Every structure is written in C-alpha cells, then in structure tokens.
Short mmCIF file of C-alpha atoms in Angstrom, two decimals:
data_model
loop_
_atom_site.label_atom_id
_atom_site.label_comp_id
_atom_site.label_asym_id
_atom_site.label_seq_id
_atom_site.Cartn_x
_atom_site.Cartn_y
_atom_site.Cartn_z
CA UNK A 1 -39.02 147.50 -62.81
CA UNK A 2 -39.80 144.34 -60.87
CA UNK A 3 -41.06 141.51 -63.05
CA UNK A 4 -43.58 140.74 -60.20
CA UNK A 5 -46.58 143.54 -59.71
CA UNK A 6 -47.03 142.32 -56.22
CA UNK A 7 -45.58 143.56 -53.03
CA UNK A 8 -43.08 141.44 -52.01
CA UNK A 9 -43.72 138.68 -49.26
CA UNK A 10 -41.28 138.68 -46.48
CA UNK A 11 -43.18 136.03 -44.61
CA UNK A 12 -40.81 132.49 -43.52
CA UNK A 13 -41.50 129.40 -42.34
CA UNK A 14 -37.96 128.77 -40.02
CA UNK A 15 -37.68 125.52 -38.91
CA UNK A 16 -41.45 125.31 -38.92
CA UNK A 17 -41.85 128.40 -37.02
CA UNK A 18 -44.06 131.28 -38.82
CA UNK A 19 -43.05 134.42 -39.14
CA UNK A 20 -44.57 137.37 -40.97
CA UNK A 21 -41.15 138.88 -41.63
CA UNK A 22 -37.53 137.57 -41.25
CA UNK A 23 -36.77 140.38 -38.49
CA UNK A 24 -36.16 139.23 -35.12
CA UNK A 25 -35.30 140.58 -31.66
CA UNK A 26 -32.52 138.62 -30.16
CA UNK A 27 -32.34 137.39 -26.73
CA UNK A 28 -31.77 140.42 -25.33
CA UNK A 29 -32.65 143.53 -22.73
CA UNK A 30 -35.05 145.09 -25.50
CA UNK A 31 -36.68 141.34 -24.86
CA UNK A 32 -36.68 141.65 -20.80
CA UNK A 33 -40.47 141.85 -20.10
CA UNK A 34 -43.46 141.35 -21.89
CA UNK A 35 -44.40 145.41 -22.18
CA UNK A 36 -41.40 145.83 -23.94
CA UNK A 37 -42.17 142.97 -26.76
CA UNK A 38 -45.31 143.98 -26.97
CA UNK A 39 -43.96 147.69 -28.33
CA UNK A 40 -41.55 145.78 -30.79
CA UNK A 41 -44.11 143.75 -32.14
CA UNK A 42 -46.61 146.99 -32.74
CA UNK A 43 -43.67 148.39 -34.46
CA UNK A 44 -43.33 145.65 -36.87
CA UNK A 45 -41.02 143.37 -35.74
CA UNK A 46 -41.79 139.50 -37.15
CA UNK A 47 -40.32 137.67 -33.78
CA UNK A 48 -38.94 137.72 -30.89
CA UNK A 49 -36.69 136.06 -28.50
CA UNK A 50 -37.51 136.50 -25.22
CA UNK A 51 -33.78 137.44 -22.76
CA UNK A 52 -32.66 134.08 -21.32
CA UNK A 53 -34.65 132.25 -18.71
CA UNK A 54 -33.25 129.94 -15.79
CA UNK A 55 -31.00 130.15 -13.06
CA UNK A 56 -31.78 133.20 -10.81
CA UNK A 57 -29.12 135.40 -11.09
CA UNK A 58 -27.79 139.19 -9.54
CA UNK A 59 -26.42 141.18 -12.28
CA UNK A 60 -23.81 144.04 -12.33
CA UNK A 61 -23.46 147.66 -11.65
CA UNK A 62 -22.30 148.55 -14.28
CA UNK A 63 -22.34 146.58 -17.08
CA UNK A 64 -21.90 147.96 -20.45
CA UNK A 65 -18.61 149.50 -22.65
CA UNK A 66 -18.16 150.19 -26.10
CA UNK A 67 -15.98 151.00 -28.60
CA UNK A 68 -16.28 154.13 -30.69
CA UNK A 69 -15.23 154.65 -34.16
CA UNK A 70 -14.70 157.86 -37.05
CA UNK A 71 -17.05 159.37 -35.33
CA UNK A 72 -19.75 156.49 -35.16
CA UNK A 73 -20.39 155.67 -31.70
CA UNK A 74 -21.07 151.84 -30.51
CA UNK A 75 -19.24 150.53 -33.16
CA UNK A 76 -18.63 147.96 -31.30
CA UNK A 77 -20.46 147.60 -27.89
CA UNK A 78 -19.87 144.85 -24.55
CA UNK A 79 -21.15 143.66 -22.02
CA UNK A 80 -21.03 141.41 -19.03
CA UNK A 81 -25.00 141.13 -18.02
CA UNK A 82 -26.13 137.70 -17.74
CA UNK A 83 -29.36 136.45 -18.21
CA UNK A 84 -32.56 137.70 -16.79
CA UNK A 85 -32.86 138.40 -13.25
CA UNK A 86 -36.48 138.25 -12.97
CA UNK A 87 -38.21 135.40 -11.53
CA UNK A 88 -38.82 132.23 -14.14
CA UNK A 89 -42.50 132.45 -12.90
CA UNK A 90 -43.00 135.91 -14.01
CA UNK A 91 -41.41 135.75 -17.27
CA UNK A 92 -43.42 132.64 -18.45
CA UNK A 93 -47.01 134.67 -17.10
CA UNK A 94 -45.85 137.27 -19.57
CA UNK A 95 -44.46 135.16 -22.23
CA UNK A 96 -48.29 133.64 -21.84
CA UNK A 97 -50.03 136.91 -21.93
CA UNK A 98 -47.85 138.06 -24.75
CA UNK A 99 -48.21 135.44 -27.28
CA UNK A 100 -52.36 135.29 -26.49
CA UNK A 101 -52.11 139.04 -27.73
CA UNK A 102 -49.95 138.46 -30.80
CA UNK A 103 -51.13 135.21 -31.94
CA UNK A 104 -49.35 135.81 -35.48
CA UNK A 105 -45.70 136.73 -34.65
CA UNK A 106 -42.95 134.19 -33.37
CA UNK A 107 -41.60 134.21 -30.03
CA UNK A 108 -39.11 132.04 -28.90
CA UNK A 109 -37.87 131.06 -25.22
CA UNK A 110 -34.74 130.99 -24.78
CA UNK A 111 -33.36 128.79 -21.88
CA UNK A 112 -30.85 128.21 -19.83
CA UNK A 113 -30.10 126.37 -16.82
CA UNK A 114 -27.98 123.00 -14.87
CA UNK A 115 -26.51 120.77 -16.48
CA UNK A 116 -29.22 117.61 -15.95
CA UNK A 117 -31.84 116.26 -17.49
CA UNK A 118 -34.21 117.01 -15.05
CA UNK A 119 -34.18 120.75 -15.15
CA UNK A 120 -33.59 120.97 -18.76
CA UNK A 121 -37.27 118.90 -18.99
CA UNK A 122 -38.89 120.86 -16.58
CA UNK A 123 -37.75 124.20 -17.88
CA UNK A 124 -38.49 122.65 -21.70
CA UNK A 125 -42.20 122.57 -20.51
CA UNK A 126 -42.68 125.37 -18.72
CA UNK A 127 -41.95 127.37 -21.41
CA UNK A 128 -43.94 125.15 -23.88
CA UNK A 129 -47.18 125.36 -21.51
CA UNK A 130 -46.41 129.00 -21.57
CA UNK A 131 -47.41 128.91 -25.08
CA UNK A 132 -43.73 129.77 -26.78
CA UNK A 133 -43.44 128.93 -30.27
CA UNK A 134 -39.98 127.44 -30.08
CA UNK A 135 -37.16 127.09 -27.62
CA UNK A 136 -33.78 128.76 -28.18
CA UNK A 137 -30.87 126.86 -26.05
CA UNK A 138 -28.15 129.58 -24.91
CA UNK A 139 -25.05 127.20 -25.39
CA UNK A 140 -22.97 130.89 -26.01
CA UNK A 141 -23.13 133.16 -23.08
CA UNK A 142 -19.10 133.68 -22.41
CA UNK A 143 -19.32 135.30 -19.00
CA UNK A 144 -20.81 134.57 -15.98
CA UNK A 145 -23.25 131.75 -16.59
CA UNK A 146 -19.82 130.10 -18.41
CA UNK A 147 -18.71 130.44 -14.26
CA UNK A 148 -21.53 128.24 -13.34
CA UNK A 149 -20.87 125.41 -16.42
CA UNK A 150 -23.37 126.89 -18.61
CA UNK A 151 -23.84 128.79 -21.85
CA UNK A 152 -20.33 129.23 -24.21
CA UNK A 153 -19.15 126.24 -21.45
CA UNK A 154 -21.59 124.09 -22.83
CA UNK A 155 -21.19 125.54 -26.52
CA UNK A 156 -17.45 124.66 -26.54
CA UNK A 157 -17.48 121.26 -25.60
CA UNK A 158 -19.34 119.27 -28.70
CA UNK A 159 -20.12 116.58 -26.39
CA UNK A 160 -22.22 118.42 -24.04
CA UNK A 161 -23.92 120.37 -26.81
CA UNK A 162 -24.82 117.63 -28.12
CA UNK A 163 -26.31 115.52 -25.00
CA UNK A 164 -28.04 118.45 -23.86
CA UNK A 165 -29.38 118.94 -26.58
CA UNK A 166 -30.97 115.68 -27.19
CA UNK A 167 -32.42 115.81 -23.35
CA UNK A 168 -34.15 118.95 -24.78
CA UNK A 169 -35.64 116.96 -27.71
CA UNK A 170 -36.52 114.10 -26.01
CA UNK A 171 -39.31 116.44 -24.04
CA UNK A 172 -39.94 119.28 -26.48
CA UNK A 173 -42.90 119.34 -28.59
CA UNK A 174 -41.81 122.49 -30.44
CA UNK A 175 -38.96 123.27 -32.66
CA UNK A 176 -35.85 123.80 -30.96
CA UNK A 177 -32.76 126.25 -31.70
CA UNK A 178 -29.17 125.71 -30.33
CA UNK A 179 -27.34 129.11 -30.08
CA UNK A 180 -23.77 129.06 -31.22
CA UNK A 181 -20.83 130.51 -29.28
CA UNK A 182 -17.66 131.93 -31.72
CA UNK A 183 -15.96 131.41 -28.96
CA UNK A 184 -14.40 128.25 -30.27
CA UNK A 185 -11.84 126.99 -32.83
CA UNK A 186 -13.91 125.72 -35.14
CA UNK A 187 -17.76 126.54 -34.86
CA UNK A 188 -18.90 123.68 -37.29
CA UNK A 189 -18.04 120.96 -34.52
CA UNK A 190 -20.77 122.47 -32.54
CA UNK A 191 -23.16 123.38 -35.08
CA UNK A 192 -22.69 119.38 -36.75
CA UNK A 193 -23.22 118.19 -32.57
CA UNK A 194 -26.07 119.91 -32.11
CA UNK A 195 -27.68 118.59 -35.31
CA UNK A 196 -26.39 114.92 -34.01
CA UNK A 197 -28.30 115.93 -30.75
CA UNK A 198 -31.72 116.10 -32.88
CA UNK A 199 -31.96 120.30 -32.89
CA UNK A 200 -34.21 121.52 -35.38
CA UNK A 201 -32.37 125.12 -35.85
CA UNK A 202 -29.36 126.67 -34.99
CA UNK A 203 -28.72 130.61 -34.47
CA UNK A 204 -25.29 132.18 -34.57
CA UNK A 205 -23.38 134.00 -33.73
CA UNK A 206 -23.35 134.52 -29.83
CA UNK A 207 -21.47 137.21 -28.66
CA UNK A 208 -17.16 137.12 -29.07
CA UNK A 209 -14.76 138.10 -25.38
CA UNK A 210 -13.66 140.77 -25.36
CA UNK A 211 -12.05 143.92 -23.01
CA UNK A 212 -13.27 146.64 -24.66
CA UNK A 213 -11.00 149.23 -23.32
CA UNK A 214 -8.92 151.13 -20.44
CA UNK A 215 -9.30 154.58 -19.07
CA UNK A 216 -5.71 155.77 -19.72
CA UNK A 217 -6.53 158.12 -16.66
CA UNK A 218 -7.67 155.64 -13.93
CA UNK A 219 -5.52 152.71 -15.41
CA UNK A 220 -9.33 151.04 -15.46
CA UNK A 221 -10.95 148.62 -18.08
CA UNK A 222 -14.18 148.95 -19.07
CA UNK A 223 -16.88 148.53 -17.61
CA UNK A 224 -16.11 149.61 -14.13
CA UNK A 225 -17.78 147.74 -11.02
CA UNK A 226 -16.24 148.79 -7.90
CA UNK A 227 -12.79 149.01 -9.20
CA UNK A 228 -12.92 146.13 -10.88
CA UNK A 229 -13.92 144.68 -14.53
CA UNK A 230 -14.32 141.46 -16.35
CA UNK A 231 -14.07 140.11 -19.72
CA UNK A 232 -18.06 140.83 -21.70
CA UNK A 233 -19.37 139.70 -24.80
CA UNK A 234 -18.65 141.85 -27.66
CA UNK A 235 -21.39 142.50 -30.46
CA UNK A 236 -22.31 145.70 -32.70
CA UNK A 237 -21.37 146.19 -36.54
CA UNK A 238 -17.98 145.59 -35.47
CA UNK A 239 -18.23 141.86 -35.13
CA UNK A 240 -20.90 141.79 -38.95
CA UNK A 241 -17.85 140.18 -40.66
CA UNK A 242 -17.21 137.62 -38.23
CA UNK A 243 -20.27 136.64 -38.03
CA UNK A 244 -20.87 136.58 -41.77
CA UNK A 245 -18.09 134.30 -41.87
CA UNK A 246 -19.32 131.63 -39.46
CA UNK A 247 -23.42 131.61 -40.71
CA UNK A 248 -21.22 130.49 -44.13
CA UNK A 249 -18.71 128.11 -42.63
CA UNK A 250 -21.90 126.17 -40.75
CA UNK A 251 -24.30 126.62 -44.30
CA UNK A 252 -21.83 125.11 -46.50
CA UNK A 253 -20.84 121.91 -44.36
CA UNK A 254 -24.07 119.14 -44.88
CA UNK A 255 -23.00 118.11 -41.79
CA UNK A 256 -23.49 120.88 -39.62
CA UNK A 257 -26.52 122.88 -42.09
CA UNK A 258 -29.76 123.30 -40.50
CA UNK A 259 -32.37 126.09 -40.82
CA UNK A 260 -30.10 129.41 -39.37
CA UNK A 261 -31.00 132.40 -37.68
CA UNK A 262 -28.45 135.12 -38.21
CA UNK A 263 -26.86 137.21 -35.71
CA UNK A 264 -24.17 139.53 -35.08
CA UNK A 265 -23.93 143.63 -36.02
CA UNK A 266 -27.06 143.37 -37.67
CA UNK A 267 -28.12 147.42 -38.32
CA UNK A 268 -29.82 148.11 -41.29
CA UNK A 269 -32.05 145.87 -44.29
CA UNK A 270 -28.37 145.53 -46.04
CA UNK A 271 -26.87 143.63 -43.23
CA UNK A 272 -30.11 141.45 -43.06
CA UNK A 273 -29.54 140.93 -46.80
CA UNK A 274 -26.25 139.68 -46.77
CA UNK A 275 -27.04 137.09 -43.65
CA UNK A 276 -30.15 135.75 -45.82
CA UNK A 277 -27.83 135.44 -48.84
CA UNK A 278 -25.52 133.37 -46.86
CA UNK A 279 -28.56 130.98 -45.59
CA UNK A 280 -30.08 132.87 -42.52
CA UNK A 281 -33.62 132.05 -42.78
CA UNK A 282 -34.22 134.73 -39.99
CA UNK A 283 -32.04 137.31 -38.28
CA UNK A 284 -31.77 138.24 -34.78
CA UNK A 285 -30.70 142.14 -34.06
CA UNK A 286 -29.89 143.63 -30.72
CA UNK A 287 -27.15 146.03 -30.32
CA UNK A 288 -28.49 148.53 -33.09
CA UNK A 289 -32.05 148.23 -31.49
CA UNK A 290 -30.47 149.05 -27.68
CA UNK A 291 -28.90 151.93 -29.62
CA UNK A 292 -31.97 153.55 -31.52
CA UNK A 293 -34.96 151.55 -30.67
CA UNK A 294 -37.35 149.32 -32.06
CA UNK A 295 -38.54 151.58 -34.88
CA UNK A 296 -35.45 150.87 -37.15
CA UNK A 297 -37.27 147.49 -38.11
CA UNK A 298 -39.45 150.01 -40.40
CA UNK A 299 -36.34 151.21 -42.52
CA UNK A 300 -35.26 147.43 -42.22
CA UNK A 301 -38.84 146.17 -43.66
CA UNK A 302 -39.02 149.15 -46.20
CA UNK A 303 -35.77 148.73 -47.87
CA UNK A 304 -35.49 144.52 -48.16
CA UNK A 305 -38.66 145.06 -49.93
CA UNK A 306 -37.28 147.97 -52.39
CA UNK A 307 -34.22 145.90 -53.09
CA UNK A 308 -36.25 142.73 -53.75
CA UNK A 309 -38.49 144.60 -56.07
CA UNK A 310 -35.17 145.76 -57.86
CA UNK A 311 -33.92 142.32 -57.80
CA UNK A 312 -37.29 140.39 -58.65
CA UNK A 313 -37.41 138.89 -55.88
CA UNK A 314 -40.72 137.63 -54.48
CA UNK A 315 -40.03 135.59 -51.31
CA UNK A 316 -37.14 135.74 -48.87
CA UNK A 317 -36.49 132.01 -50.64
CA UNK A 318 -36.33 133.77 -53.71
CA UNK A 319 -32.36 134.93 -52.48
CA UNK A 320 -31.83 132.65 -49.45
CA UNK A 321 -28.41 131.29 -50.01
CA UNK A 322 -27.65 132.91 -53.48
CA UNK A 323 -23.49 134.03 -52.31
CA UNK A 324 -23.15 130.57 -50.68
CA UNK A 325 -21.38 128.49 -54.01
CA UNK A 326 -19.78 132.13 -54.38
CA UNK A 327 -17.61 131.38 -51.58
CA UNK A 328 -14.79 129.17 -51.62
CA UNK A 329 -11.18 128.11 -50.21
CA UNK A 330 -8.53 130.18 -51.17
CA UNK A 331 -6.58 127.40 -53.01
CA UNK A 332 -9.61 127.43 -55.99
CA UNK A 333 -9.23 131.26 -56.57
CA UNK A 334 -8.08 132.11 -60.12
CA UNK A 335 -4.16 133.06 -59.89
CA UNK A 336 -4.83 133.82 -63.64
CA UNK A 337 -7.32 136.87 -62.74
CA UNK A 338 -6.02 139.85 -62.77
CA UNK A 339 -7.27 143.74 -62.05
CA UNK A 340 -5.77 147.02 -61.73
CA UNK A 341 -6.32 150.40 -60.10
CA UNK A 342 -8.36 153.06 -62.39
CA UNK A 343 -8.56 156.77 -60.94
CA UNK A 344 -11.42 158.71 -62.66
CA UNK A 345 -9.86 162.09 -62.94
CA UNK A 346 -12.95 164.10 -62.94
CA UNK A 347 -13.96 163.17 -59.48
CA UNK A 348 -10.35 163.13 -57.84
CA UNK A 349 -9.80 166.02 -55.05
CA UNK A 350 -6.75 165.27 -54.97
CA UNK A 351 -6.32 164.41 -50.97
CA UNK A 352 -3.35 162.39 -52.12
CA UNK A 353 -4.75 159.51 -49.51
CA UNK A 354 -4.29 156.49 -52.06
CA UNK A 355 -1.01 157.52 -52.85
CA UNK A 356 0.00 157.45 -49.34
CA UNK A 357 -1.67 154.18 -48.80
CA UNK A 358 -0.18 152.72 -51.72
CA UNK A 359 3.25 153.77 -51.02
CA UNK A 360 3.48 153.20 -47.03
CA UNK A 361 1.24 150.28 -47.08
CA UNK A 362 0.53 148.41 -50.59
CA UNK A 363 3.25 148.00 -53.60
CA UNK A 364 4.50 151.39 -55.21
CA UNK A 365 2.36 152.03 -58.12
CA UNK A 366 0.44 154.77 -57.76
CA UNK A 367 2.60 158.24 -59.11
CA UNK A 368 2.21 161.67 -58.85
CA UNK A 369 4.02 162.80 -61.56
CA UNK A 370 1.73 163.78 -64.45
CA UNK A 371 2.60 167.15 -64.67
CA UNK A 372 4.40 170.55 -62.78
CA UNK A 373 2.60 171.95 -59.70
CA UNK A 374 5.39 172.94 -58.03
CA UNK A 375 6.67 176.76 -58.46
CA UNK A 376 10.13 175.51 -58.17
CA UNK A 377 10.32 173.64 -60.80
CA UNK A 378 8.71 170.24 -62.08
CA UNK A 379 8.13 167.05 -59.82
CA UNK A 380 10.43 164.54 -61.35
CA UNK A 381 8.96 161.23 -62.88
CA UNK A 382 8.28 158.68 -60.01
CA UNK A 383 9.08 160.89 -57.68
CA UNK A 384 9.69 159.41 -53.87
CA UNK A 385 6.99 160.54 -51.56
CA UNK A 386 9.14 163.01 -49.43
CA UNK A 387 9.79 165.22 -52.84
CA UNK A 388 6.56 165.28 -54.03
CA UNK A 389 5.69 166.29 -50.44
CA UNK A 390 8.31 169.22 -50.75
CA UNK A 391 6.67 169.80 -53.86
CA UNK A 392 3.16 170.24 -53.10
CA UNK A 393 3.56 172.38 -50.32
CA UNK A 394 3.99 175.16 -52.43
CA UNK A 395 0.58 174.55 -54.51
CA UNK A 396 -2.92 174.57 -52.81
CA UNK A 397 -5.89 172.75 -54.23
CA UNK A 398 -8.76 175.23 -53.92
CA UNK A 399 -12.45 174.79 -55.07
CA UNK A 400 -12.95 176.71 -58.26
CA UNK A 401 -15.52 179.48 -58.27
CA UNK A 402 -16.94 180.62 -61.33
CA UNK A 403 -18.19 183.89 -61.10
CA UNK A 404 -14.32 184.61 -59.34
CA UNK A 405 -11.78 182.33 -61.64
CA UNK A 406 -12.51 183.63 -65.01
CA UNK A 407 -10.32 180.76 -66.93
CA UNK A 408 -12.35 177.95 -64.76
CA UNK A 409 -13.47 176.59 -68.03
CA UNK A 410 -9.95 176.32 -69.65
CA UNK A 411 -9.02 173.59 -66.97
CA UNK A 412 -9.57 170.15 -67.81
CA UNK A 413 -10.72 168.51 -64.26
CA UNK A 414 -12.18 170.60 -60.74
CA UNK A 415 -8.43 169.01 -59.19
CA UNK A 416 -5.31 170.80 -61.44
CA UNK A 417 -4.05 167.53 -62.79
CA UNK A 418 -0.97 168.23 -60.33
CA UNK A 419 -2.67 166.72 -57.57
CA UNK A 420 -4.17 163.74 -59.64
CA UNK A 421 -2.48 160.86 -59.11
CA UNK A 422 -1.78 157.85 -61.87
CA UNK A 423 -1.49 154.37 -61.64
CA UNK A 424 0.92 152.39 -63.00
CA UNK A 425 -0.74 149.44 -64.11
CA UNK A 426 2.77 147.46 -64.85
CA UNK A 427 3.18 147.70 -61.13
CA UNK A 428 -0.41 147.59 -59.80
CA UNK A 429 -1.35 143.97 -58.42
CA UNK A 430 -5.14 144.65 -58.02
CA UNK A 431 -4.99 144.44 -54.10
CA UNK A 432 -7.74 147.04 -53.89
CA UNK A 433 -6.23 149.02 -51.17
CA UNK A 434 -6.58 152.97 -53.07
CA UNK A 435 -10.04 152.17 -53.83
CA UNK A 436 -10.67 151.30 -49.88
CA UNK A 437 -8.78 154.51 -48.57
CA UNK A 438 -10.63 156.79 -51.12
CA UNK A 439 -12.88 158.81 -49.64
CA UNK A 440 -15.21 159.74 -53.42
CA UNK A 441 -17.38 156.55 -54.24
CA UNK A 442 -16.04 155.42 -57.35
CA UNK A 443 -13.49 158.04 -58.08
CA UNK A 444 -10.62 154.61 -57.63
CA UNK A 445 -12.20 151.41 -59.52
CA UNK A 446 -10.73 147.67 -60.09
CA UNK A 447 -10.62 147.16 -63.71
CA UNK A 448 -10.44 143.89 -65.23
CA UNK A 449 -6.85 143.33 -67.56
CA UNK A 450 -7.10 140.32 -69.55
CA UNK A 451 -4.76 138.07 -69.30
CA UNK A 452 -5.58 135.71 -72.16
CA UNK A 453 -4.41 132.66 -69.75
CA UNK A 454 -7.24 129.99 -68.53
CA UNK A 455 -8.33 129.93 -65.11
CA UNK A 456 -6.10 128.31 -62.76
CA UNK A 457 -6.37 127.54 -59.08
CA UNK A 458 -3.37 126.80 -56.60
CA UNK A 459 -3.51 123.31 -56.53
CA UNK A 460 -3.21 123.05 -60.47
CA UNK A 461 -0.60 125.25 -60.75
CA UNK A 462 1.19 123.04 -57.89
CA UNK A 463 0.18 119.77 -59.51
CA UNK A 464 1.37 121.11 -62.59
CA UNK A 465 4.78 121.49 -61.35
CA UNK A 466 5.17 118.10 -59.53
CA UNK A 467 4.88 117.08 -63.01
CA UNK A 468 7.07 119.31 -64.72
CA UNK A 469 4.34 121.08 -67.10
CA UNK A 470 5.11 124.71 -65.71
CA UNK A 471 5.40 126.87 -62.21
#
C-alpha cells in the first residue's frame, strides 16, 4: 500500500519547461505536422518535439530498415530520412496553431540549419514568435544533414557545439536543449561544451550509424534506393542500453550535468523508469510510437503511476536519479563479493539450456549427474557433455498427466531429477550466465556465499601489494 492516498503527480518542470507528464514525442515523423501532434496530445502525451526545422531538404525513396529479433520485429529499426521537407513557413503556422490549442502541454522546436550566426538568430525567433516553448538544437543527425556540416558534424566537434550554441543563447528568450550525438568517443565533451555554450538542457541520445542489413539474395543493404543504400541512424529497444549508459556518463560528471531528456529504445513505463532513475527529467520516444501508435503513452502513464504507488513515490523527483551513486567504475567493485548459481528444482523442465551455456560458454560447473536416466546404465559423475548427450537420448521428459500416470505423486519434482541439473558451487564464479539463458523466471537464482572477508576494490588490493600486505 502506498504511504501517500493521492494519485501520483507525474507533472515536471524541465529546464523550466512545464509538462503535465514526463512523456515526450521525439523529433520525429509521428511529429511531422501539426494534425498529427494534435492526436498525440489528445491521447495523453505531456510534450512534444516537433521533426527538425531548417534547411529545405528532398528525402529518400525508401528510407527505412530494421532489424528483427526471437520473433520481435523492429528490434532495432534505421533510417536515413533527414529532417522535414516541408516548408519552414508552414511548420511554424502549425506549430502556432498547435500550441494556441494546447496551451498546457510542452512543445519544443527543434532546429537546424548553416553554420552562422545569422540564420541560427533568425531561425531562433521564428520559432519563438511561433509560440514554441523551448528550442531543441539537432547537433546529432549522422546522415545527410552531417553532408551539409550540420547535425552529428556539429555534435562531434566540441568547439562548434559549443559556439553555436552560445549564438543560440545570445537571441533565445526560451530555454534551450542541445541534442547529443553517440556518435562520438566520449559524449561528455559535448554535453560539458554545450553547457560552456550557456544551454539550458541537453537530450540524448541521438540516433547511433548503422547498416542494418543485406539481402543475401540481391547482395543489397538495407534500405534500398535505386540500387543503392547509405549508412541511417539506428534506434529501437536495441540501442536502450547504450543509451542508458550515456544519460549516466553525462549525469554523473558536474561538468557536463544539466536538466536531461532521455532518449533511445524507449517502449514501455519500465524503460521510462530506468531513464528517470538515471536523471532524465523527461523522455523522448519514437521508434515504439512509429511502430504501434500514439496510444501506448496510456500503458506508459498507467503503469509509472502503479509502480510509484508501490514504491511511494509521489513526484517524478521523488526517484529522479535514485541508481545514479549506484553506478560506479569497475576498479571500486567488491572483488570480495561473491554469488553462486541456485537451480530451484521444482520449476526446472529440464531443457538442459544452462548446462550447455555453462559448459560451451561460461566455466564448467553446472553437472548433470544427480542420478540414472539413462536405460543403459548410469551417467557417470561429471560427466562430459557428449556422454550425457548419449545418455539422454534414450530418456524423454514428458509432462505428467494425472488422471494417465498413476505413480505421478510418488515423484519428487514435474522434471525426473535426471534432467535436473546441479551446480557446483566450488566451481561456480557467479557470472550469471544460466540464470540469463533460462527460459523459467526464477527457476536459476544468484545466491549470496559469504565470504567473511571485508570489501575490497581493485585499487586496494593493488596498493596493498605495492606494499607487500597481500595479492
């Protein structure tokens, strides 16, 4: 039960921008016109950021590819679009029209254009007469507008982030958002440029290159435009790690941290959960919306709210930032921590898929060994992999009927204890591997062994021995 009786308020304040929930569309094609805004906001949607304005440009026939995975398609999706090709003038008329309609909910510009003062200031107000509640600066695109010295061009160069950025502020009268490209060795230089520049926000991540594919028929990548392809920007639950990764590189360095609007495979509340929890005042979603439409922002609003009742959470600044001391550099890990594998034998099936994994891909520990199931005899303790093999093939694990197998209640577990395998635990490291391969939710858990030894990182263990203590 939630220690709070009240519905939970998912309203934010980013950057000085209101918002009455932390969902956003990201620059986008579910952001090209106004009509189509105006149906995400009337299906609950707290923001939005309207697809890239600027340069006039011709876009591609065709333009999108994808990657699918276990059955999921669009696991991870591409494309090579560029920004919009509609006419600057009609964009801002609708981004006017649009924003006198839905006075409460946030909607950004985002902008692109040359590389001069000039047009950045006339482009700056423009979209600020157009009545935009903020300006998002595309310093990420990484195809075709990277051609013409803009987007990831600019975003991978810290020294033109950061001028152009400060030609932005020195017109703007609203907050403004640099968009980070991944593109880059090290996206904190950018993020800590941009803040030197005077931006207000930041918003990562942009989308990653990527080919996404060939046709092992026609020889052809994907996508296909008369013969030919290019590199696109890749995006989708695919890239959610990534991403994850970056939002907590740039919200753990004071030098780069600003107010952060996350993006990247964002699908479901869970994912918007873990971006908050890393910092993300907002996040931005866009693949997942081109794939099932702009309703899924009701399942997204529904279940942040159930989980923050769960949690007691009133506010998204209740939980903003929570995992960031969590994470750290590998060198102040705990060598002295130590778990092992645990198989819970009364929800094993016995597919034999962490022993496999374990074996061909992890360190040898996990046995299947506990007792005969072989009509030709017993399997031999720690048996190798291609005898037990031999060995199963002459038992079958069936499902157990009990109006048919009479003695069903003489057996101890649904899987005969043949096909259950053990773990070792003088062997097992803890890397985790079984419990990832296992297809039962929490048939394989880690289990904490203590150690009775103090925590100790890398670097005291190695200062330790330049001193001659212990190693």
């Amino acid at each position: 039960m939630s220690k709070y009786s009240v519905k939970p308020n998912l309203s934010v304040n980013f950057a000085g921008i209101h918002s009455p929930n932390p969902f956003w569309l990201a620059s986008a094609p579910p952001t090209n016109t106004g009509e189509q805004i105006m149906r995400a906001f009337d299906a609950g949607w707290g923001g939005a950021v309207w697809k890239t304005m600027g340069a006039q440009v011709t876009n591609t026939s065709s333009r999108y590819s994808s990657i699918n995975w276990g059955g999921q398609r669009m696991m991870g999706f591409s494309n090579i679009e560029l920004i919009s090709d509609r006419p600057l003038d009609v964009n801002l008329r609708e981004l006017a029209e649009v924003k006198k309609r839905y006075p409460k909910q946030a909607l950004i510009a985002s902008l692109m254009v040359e590389s001069t003062r000039e047009a950045w200031h006339t482009v700056v107000q423009q979209a600020e007469d157009a009545g935009a509640d903020g300006l998002e600066l595309n310093f990420g695109c990484p195809h075709g507008m990277s051609e013409r010295g803009m987007g990831s061009a600019v975003g991978q160069v810290p020294e033109y982030a950061e001028m152009i950025t400060a030609w932005v502020k020195e017109k703007a009268r609203t907050p403004v958002i640099v968009k980070l490209t991944p593109n880059i060795t090290d996206i904190r230089e950018v993020a800590r440029a941009a803040k030197r520049g005077g931006a207000d926000a930041l918003a990562a991540i942009n989308t990653i290159n990527s080919i996404t594919g060939i046709d092992l028929d026609t020889l052809m990548p994907q996508p296909n435009v008369d013969g030919r392809s290019s590199h696109g920007g890749y995006s989708g639950p695919a890239v959610k790690p990534i991403a994850l990764n970056m939002v907590q590189q740039v919200m753990s360095d004071p030098e780069a941290m600003l107010p952060l609007s996350g993006i990247g495979g964002i699908a479901a509340w869970k994912d918007a959960a873990e971006f908050i929890l890393l910092g993300s005042g907002t996040v931005q979603v866009c693949t997942a919306v081109m794939r099932f439409g702009y309703r899924i922002v009701e399942d997204m609003i529904d279940g942040l709210e159930n989980w923050m009742c769960e949690k007691g959470f009133h506010s998204i600044e209740d939980f903003r930032g929570l995992s960031l001391p969590k994470v750290t550099e590998w060198k102040d890990l705990n060598l002295n921590y130590k778990v092992v594998a645990h198989i819970d034998e009364a929800k094993c099936i016995g597919c034999g898929l962490c022993y496999t994994a374990c074996w061909d891909g992890a360190h040898q520990c996990i046995h299947v060994d506990r007792v005969s199931g072989a009509v030709n005899g017993p399997i031999e303790l720690h048996a190798k992999p291609t005898e037990v093999e031999a060995a199963s093939r002459s038992s079958i694990t069936v499902t157990p009927i009990p109006k048919l197998d009479g003695d069903i209640a003489r057996q101890p577990y649904v899987t005969p204890l043949a096909r259950i395998p053990r773990v070792d635990e003088t062997e097992c490291v803890g890397c985790n591997l079984c419990s990832l391969v296992c297809p039962v939710d929490a048939c394989i858990t880690m289990v904490e062994v203590k150690t009775h030894l103090p925590a100790e990182t890398w670097e005291e263990r190695s200062a330790a021995c330049l001193t001659g203590e212990s190693c």
